Amino acid sequence: MKDWVKASTQQRDKIKILFLGQCIAAGIEVGAQYSYPVLTTSLLQARFPQLKFEVDFKPLLHPTGLQSLMSASLGLKPDIIFLSLPAVFAALPYRVNSLYLVAPEVMNLARNFVRKIELTIGKNSKLLQSFKQKTVLMPTVAMPVVSLDEYERLTEEALLFCQQNSRCRLVLMGPGGFNEDTRDSNALTPELFRSLNDRILNLGKRCGVTVINANDLMQENDGSVFLRGNQRWSASGHQVMARELASVFTAEILSLQFSTVG
């Protein structure tokens, strides 16, 4: 009995956080070291020096594959899942890896396999290029624009699946603010960003999930939070997001520290 009480009340010494979203989380165009997951981890480590943080990023290729991605992510037993839901899926058609949509865990294993080949024979090897061209692990399919209703439905199904199958904390984020200095596409508009953002905020309330309002947060800053000519965040934008995420994750971690371990 004493052993059970001790195990159930001891504090965690490690926190695993999964970032699910698009390649912006990997620091595209600013560098991985300046990406918001890396910056957030540094802020959390300073706040909780007694904890070890294990952080990973998994790409969200399309909302239709969101529940499969969530299922594969839960297999990694995260403490916190951060899900970023960009507006681009509701504006433009996408060509994606169809196998990743239904079995992301298989594709993650395949990527690890390809990386090992790269290390062994070199990234520019003709053998490696031939392998990439012929492999059956790279089928693609063109996905149409997702309506806001469908986007909301797919997201809600994935959230409920997670809540029914795991005790991990969920944090959502919608569009990351609209860069008024550019119009990448006539389909990408401030109105679309606001509409999707409102739906995600309401979905968070219905499901009892924390939502970061990045759309409004970025609009409160000047244009320096965006890269020139597109909707991606600059290094400054990643810093703004990292501070907000660190604040939200701190509350979740404190809650985890006082919950039952295991």
Tab-separated table of N, CA, C and O in Angstrom, residues 61-62 64 89 92-99 101 139-146:
chain	number	residue	atom	x	y	z
A	61	LEU	N	-0.021	16.533	-42.852
A	61	LEU	CA	-0.048	16.757	-44.294
A	61	LEU	C	-1.412	17.207	-44.793
A	61	LEU	O	-1.510	17.916	-45.796
A	62	HIS	N	-2.473	16.781	-44.082
A	62	HIS	CA	-3.823	17.140	-44.512
A	62	HIS	C	-4.810	16.759	-43.413
A	62	HIS	O	-4.607	15.757	-42.717
A	64	THR	N	-7.612	15.304	-43.482
A	64	THR	CA	-8.222	13.984	-43.634
A	64	THR	C	-7.384	12.891	-42.986
A	64	THR	O	-7.889	11.809	-42.694
A	89	PHE	N	-5.174	24.584	-45.821
A	89	PHE	CA	-5.953	23.431	-46.260
A	89	PHE	C	-7.371	23.826	-46.673
A	89	PHE	O	-8.017	23.115	-47.441
A	92	LEU	N	-6.444	25.977	-50.488
A	92	LEU	CA	-5.750	25.471	-51.666
A	92	LEU	C	-5.750	23.940	-51.686
A	92	LEU	O	-5.682	23.305	-50.636
A	93	PRO	N	-5.826	23.332	-52.877
A	93	PRO	CA	-5.669	21.876	-52.969
A	93	PRO	C	-4.244	21.489	-52.653
A	93	PRO	O	-3.315	22.284	-52.837
A	94	TYR	N	-4.053	20.258	-52.176
A	94	TYR	CA	-2.729	19.802	-51.752
A	94	TYR	C	-2.432	18.431	-52.342
A	94	TYR	O	-3.315	17.568	-52.375
A	95	ARG	N	-1.194	18.229	-52.805
A	95	ARG	CA	-0.752	16.892	-53.194
A	95	ARG	C	0.087	16.333	-52.052
A	95	ARG	O	1.083	16.934	-51.648
A	96	VAL	N	-0.332	15.198	-51.518
A	96	VAL	CA	0.314	14.651	-50.328
A	96	VAL	C	0.613	13.174	-50.508
A	96	VAL	O	0.098	12.511	-51.423
A	97	ASN	N	1.434	12.644	-49.629
A	97	ASN	CA	1.735	11.218	-49.593
A	97	ASN	C	0.520	10.476	-49.036
A	97	ASN	O	0.154	10.641	-47.870
A	98	SER	N	-0.125	9.675	-49.882
A	98	SER	CA	-1.372	9.019	-49.480
A	98	SER	C	-1.145	7.966	-48.405
A	98	SER	O	-2.022	7.718	-47.574
A	99	LEU	N	0.028	7.333	-48.383
A	99	LEU	CA	0.304	6.335	-47.353
A	99	LEU	C	0.437	7.000	-45.983
A	99	LEU	O	-0.012	6.460	-44.973
A	101	LEU	N	-1.134	9.558	-44.956
A	101	LEU	CA	-2.466	9.940	-44.465
A	101	LEU	C	-3.112	8.816	-43.663
A	101	LEU	O	-3.812	9.073	-42.689
A	139	PRO	N	3.677	7.065	-52.694
A	139	PRO	CA	2.546	7.367	-53.579
A	139	PRO	C	1.920	8.700	-53.187
A	139	PRO	O	1.864	9.048	-52.008
A	140	THR	N	1.473	9.467	-54.151
A	140	THR	CA	0.876	10.766	-53.847
A	140	THR	C	-0.550	10.837	-54.384
A	140	THR	O	-0.915	10.120	-55.326
A	141	VAL	N	-1.325	11.708	-53.764
A	141	VAL	CA	-2.697	11.914	-54.183
A	141	VAL	C	-3.023	13.396	-54.032
A	141	VAL	O	-2.526	14.060	-53.109
A	142	ALA	N	-3.818	13.919	-54.956
A	142	ALA	CA	-4.234	15.324	-54.902
A	142	ALA	C	-5.470	15.441	-54.025
A	142	ALA	O	-6.502	14.830	-54.307
A	143	MET	N	-5.368	16.211	-52.952
A	143	MET	CA	-6.489	16.413	-52.033
A	143	MET	C	-7.150	17.761	-52.321
A	143	MET	O	-6.463	18.776	-52.444
A	144	PRO	N	-8.474	17.772	-52.429
A	144	PRO	CA	-9.165	19.031	-52.715
A	144	PRO	C	-9.196	19.958	-51.501
A	144	PRO	O	-8.838	19.560	-50.390
A	145	VAL	N	-9.625	21.174	-51.738
A	145	VAL	CA	-9.809	22.132	-50.649
A	145	VAL	C	-10.827	21.582	-49.650
A	145	VAL	O	-11.842	20.996	-50.027
A	146	VAL	N	-10.536	21.740	-48.364
A	146	VAL	CA	-11.435	21.272	-47.306
A	146	VAL	C	-12.330	22.426	-46.877
A	146	VAL	O	-11.840	23.523	-46.570
